[in-house]
Amino acid sequence: MTIPEQILTDAFGTRAPDARVSLVADRRGTALWRVRHGNGDQHALKITTACSDPQGHVDSERLALVEAQLLQALERDGVITGFYHQHGELPDDEGSWLALRWLPGEEADTAFAKLRHTPSDRTAARYAAAMAAAVADLHDNGWRHGDMQEVHFLPHDTGAHLLDFAMAQPPAPAGPRPSPTAARTTSSTPPNWQPADWPPSRPNTWN
C-alpha cells in the first residue's frame, strides 16, 4: 500500500514534498505510517479502509473520521492536547485518514518483553504505574477509552501515552441515558451524541 500524494499534501501542506514515510503496521483495514519531515518533526498517519476480516471493526473505513471527532472533543475538554493534527477522507469514499503528532515510547507489550531479558522490577512498576495514571486521568475527566489493549499504551521515560481513541466514550450528557438496544449501532460514536451536545471543557489533568 502507498499513500496517495494528495493525502500528504492535505495533511502536511508545504512540508509534504520532503516527507519520508515508512509503514509501521497494516492490520484489519488500518495502516499506520510514520512520517518524517526535513525539519525533524514527525507525525503518525493512519489510513482506514474497508475490512473483510470478521474480527475487524464494522465500518472500518470510517474509523479515522470517528477517532478524529473524538480526539477533537478530548482536546476541547483539555484532556489530551497537541496530539491531533488533521484528518480527511480518501477519494471515492474508500476510507479516511488521520494525522497525529508522533509520540515517544514503544508499545507496552514490546517494552515489557524486553524486561524478560533484562529484568527490572523498578522499571516494570514504573511502566505499570504510568499506564494506570494515564487511564485514571481519562476517567477523572469523565471519559472512557473503550478499547484497552497493551498495544494502545506507549510507556516512556517520564510516563505513558494512550493511543487509538476510535472507541472512546465521552462523559454522559444530562438527561435520559440511551437504552441498551439503541446503543447497538454500527458506528463507534455513541448514538445520537453530537460534539456540540457534549459537556463543556473540564480542567486539563493530563500532563
Short mmCIF file of C-alpha atoms in Angstrom, two decimals:
data_model
loop_
_atom_site.label_atom_id
_atom_site.label_comp_id
_atom_site.label_asym_id
_atom_site.label_seq_id
_atom_site.Cartn_x
_atom_site.Cartn_y
_atom_site.Cartn_z
CA MET A 1 0.00 0.00 0.00
CA THR A 2 1.21 3.50 -0.83
CA ILE A 3 -0.02 6.88 0.41
CA PRO A 4 -1.76 8.99 -2.26
CA GLU A 5 0.25 12.18 -2.75
CA GLN A 6 -2.86 14.32 -2.24
CA ILE A 7 -3.27 12.99 1.32
CA LEU A 8 0.27 14.05 2.23
CA THR A 9 -0.42 17.49 0.75
CA ASP A 10 -3.73 17.82 2.60
CA ALA A 11 -2.16 16.68 5.87
CA PHE A 12 1.17 18.49 5.79
CA GLY A 13 0.93 21.26 3.21
CA THR A 14 4.28 22.65 2.11
CA ARG A 15 6.14 20.01 4.14
CA ALA A 16 4.68 17.18 2.03
CA PRO A 17 7.33 17.14 -0.76
CA ASP A 18 10.22 16.38 1.62
CA ALA A 19 8.27 13.94 3.83
CA ARG A 20 9.76 10.45 4.21
CA VAL A 21 7.20 7.77 5.06
CA SER A 22 7.57 4.24 6.39
CA LEU A 23 4.87 1.67 7.09
CA VAL A 24 4.64 0.73 10.78
CA ALA A 25 1.63 -1.60 10.77
CA ASP A 26 -1.14 -2.78 8.44
CA ARG A 27 -3.90 -4.82 10.05
CA ARG A 28 -7.65 -5.27 9.60
CA GLY A 29 -8.21 -2.24 7.42
CA THR A 30 -5.92 0.12 9.35
CA ALA A 31 -2.49 1.11 8.05
CA LEU A 32 -0.20 3.21 10.23
CA TRP A 33 2.64 5.22 8.69
CA ARG A 34 5.49 7.15 10.29
CA VAL A 35 6.12 10.46 8.56
CA ARG A 36 9.48 12.23 8.99
CA HIS A 37 9.89 15.83 7.83
CA GLY A 38 13.02 17.60 6.75
CA ASN A 39 13.00 19.85 9.85
CA GLY A 40 13.00 16.83 12.19
CA ASP A 41 9.28 16.87 13.04
CA GLN A 42 7.44 13.55 12.93
CA HIS A 43 3.81 12.55 12.56
CA ALA A 44 1.77 9.38 12.53
CA LEU A 45 -0.59 8.96 9.58
CA LYS A 46 -3.41 6.45 10.00
CA ILE A 47 -5.40 5.34 6.94
CA THR A 48 -8.54 3.22 7.45
CA THR A 49 -10.30 1.29 4.69
CA ALA A 50 -12.97 -1.40 4.45
CA CYS A 51 -12.06 -4.68 6.15
CA SER A 52 -13.36 -8.13 5.18
CA ASP A 53 -11.87 -9.81 8.27
CA PRO A 54 -14.77 -10.89 10.55
CA GLN A 55 -12.60 -9.92 13.53
CA GLY A 56 -12.27 -6.36 12.24
CA HIS A 57 -14.37 -3.31 13.01
CA VAL A 58 -17.73 -2.72 11.33
CA ASP A 59 -17.50 0.34 9.06
CA SER A 60 -13.72 0.25 9.46
CA GLU A 61 -13.32 2.73 6.60
CA ARG A 62 -14.83 5.41 8.90
CA LEU A 63 -12.62 4.73 11.93
CA ALA A 64 -10.17 7.55 11.25
CA LEU A 65 -13.04 10.03 10.96
CA VAL A 66 -14.62 8.77 14.19
CA GLU A 67 -11.32 8.95 16.05
CA ALA A 68 -10.64 12.45 14.71
CA GLN A 69 -14.01 13.67 16.01
CA LEU A 70 -13.38 12.14 19.43
CA LEU A 71 -9.82 13.49 19.66
CA GLN A 72 -11.08 16.98 18.85
CA ALA A 73 -13.63 16.64 21.68
CA LEU A 74 -10.88 15.42 24.02
CA GLU A 75 -8.82 18.45 23.09
CA ARG A 76 -11.74 20.81 23.71
CA ASP A 77 -12.15 19.21 27.13
CA GLY A 78 -8.45 19.78 27.82
CA VAL A 79 -7.88 16.06 28.40
CA ILE A 80 -5.44 15.41 25.53
CA THR A 81 -3.82 18.36 23.80
CA GLY A 82 -1.32 18.73 20.98
CA PHE A 83 -1.94 15.20 19.63
CA TYR A 84 -4.47 15.69 16.82
CA HIS A 85 -3.13 17.29 13.63
CA GLN A 86 -5.51 16.86 10.67
CA HIS A 87 -7.95 14.41 9.08
CA GLY A 88 -9.87 13.80 5.86
CA GLU A 89 -11.39 11.24 3.51
CA LEU A 90 -9.97 9.10 0.74
CA PRO A 91 -11.24 9.61 -2.82
CA ASP A 92 -14.43 7.80 -3.85
CA ASP A 93 -15.43 7.14 -0.20
CA GLU A 94 -12.86 4.36 0.02
CA GLY A 95 -11.77 5.29 3.52
CA SER A 96 -10.48 8.03 5.78
CA TRP A 97 -7.20 9.26 7.23
CA LEU A 98 -5.95 10.86 10.43
CA ALA A 99 -2.65 12.65 11.03
CA LEU A 100 -1.31 12.82 14.59
CA ARG A 101 1.80 14.00 16.37
CA TRP A 102 4.33 11.17 16.63
CA LEU A 103 4.64 10.19 20.29
CA PRO A 104 7.75 8.83 22.04
CA GLY A 105 7.86 5.35 23.53
CA GLU A 106 7.19 1.80 22.38
CA GLU A 107 4.13 -0.42 22.71
CA ALA A 108 3.69 -1.84 26.19
CA ASP A 109 3.94 -5.47 25.09
CA THR A 110 7.32 -4.73 23.49
CA ALA A 111 8.52 -2.73 26.49
CA PHE A 112 7.61 -5.47 28.96
CA ALA A 113 9.02 -8.20 26.68
CA LYS A 114 12.44 -6.54 26.89
CA LEU A 115 12.27 -6.81 30.67
CA ARG A 116 12.16 -10.60 30.37
CA HIS A 117 15.72 -10.48 29.06
CA THR A 118 16.95 -7.71 31.37
CA PRO A 119 14.63 -7.91 34.39
CA SER A 120 13.99 -4.74 36.36
CA ASP A 121 11.18 -4.71 38.91
CA ARG A 122 11.57 -0.96 39.31
CA THR A 123 11.13 -0.31 35.58
CA ALA A 124 8.17 -2.70 35.33
CA ALA A 125 6.49 -0.98 38.27
CA ARG A 126 7.15 2.44 36.73
CA TYR A 127 5.60 1.36 33.43
CA ALA A 128 2.54 -0.11 35.16
CA ALA A 129 2.05 2.98 37.34
CA ALA A 130 2.35 5.32 34.33
CA MET A 131 -0.18 3.29 32.34
CA ALA A 132 -2.62 3.28 35.26
CA ALA A 133 -2.17 7.04 35.68
CA ALA A 134 -2.97 7.65 32.00
CA VAL A 135 -6.22 5.72 32.34
CA ALA A 136 -7.05 7.45 35.64
CA ASP A 137 -6.59 10.89 34.06
CA LEU A 138 -9.01 9.93 31.31
CA HIS A 139 -11.58 8.63 33.80
CA ASP A 140 -11.19 11.66 36.08
CA ASN A 141 -12.42 13.78 33.17
CA GLY A 142 -15.46 11.58 32.62
CA TRP A 143 -14.12 9.76 29.54
CA ARG A 144 -13.68 6.02 28.88
CA HIS A 145 -11.21 4.59 26.37
CA GLY A 146 -13.42 1.69 25.25
CA ASP A 147 -10.66 -0.50 23.77
CA MET A 148 -7.98 -1.13 26.38
CA GLN A 149 -5.15 -3.26 24.95
CA GLU A 150 -1.42 -3.41 25.65
CA VAL A 151 -0.70 -2.12 22.12
CA HIS A 152 -2.63 1.05 22.93
CA PHE A 153 -0.09 2.14 25.56
CA LEU A 154 3.30 3.73 24.91
CA PRO A 155 5.37 3.72 28.11
CA HIS A 156 8.29 6.15 28.01
CA ASP A 157 10.87 7.68 30.33
CA THR A 158 8.52 10.12 32.03
CA GLY A 159 5.10 8.48 31.78
CA ALA A 160 2.85 6.67 29.30
CA HIS A 161 0.67 7.69 26.38
CA LEU A 162 -2.70 6.19 25.47
CA LEU A 163 -3.46 5.60 21.78
CA ASP A 164 -6.37 4.66 19.50
CA PHE A 165 -9.43 6.55 20.67
CA ALA A 166 -11.89 5.41 17.98
CA MET A 167 -13.96 3.56 20.61
CA ALA A 168 -13.71 6.27 23.28
CA GLN A 169 -16.84 7.29 25.17
CA PRO A 170 -17.36 10.92 26.23
CA PRO A 171 -18.97 11.98 29.50
CA ALA A 172 -22.65 11.08 29.54
CA PRO A 173 -24.86 14.08 28.70
CA ALA A 174 -27.51 15.17 31.18
CA GLY A 175 -30.90 13.58 30.75
CA PRO A 176 -32.09 10.03 29.97
CA ARG A 177 -29.34 7.60 29.02
CA PRO A 178 -29.62 5.73 25.70
CA SER A 179 -31.25 2.35 26.03
CA PRO A 180 -29.08 -0.78 25.57
CA THR A 181 -30.94 -1.51 22.33
CA ALA A 182 -30.30 1.97 20.95
CA ALA A 183 -26.64 1.65 21.84
CA ARG A 184 -26.15 -1.30 19.48
CA THR A 185 -25.14 0.70 16.43
CA THR A 186 -22.54 0.04 13.78
CA SER A 187 -20.78 3.34 14.47
CA SER A 188 -18.09 3.72 17.11
CA THR A 189 -19.56 7.10 18.07
CA PRO A 190 -22.17 6.95 20.90
CA PRO A 191 -25.70 7.04 19.38
CA ASN A 192 -27.21 10.47 18.77
CA TRP A 193 -24.39 12.28 20.56
CA GLN A 194 -23.04 15.24 18.65
CA PRO A 195 -19.88 17.13 19.71
CA ALA A 196 -21.91 20.32 20.25
CA ASP A 197 -24.06 18.49 22.81
CA TRP A 198 -21.16 17.24 24.90
CA PRO A 199 -20.41 18.87 28.27
CA PRO A 200 -18.22 22.00 28.46
CA SER A 201 -14.46 21.81 28.90
CA ARG A 202 -13.02 20.38 32.08
CA PRO A 203 -9.63 21.09 33.72
CA ASN A 204 -6.64 19.52 31.98
CA THR A 205 -5.25 16.77 34.20
CA TRP A 206 -3.13 15.05 31.55
CA ASN A 207 0.41 16.42 31.51
#
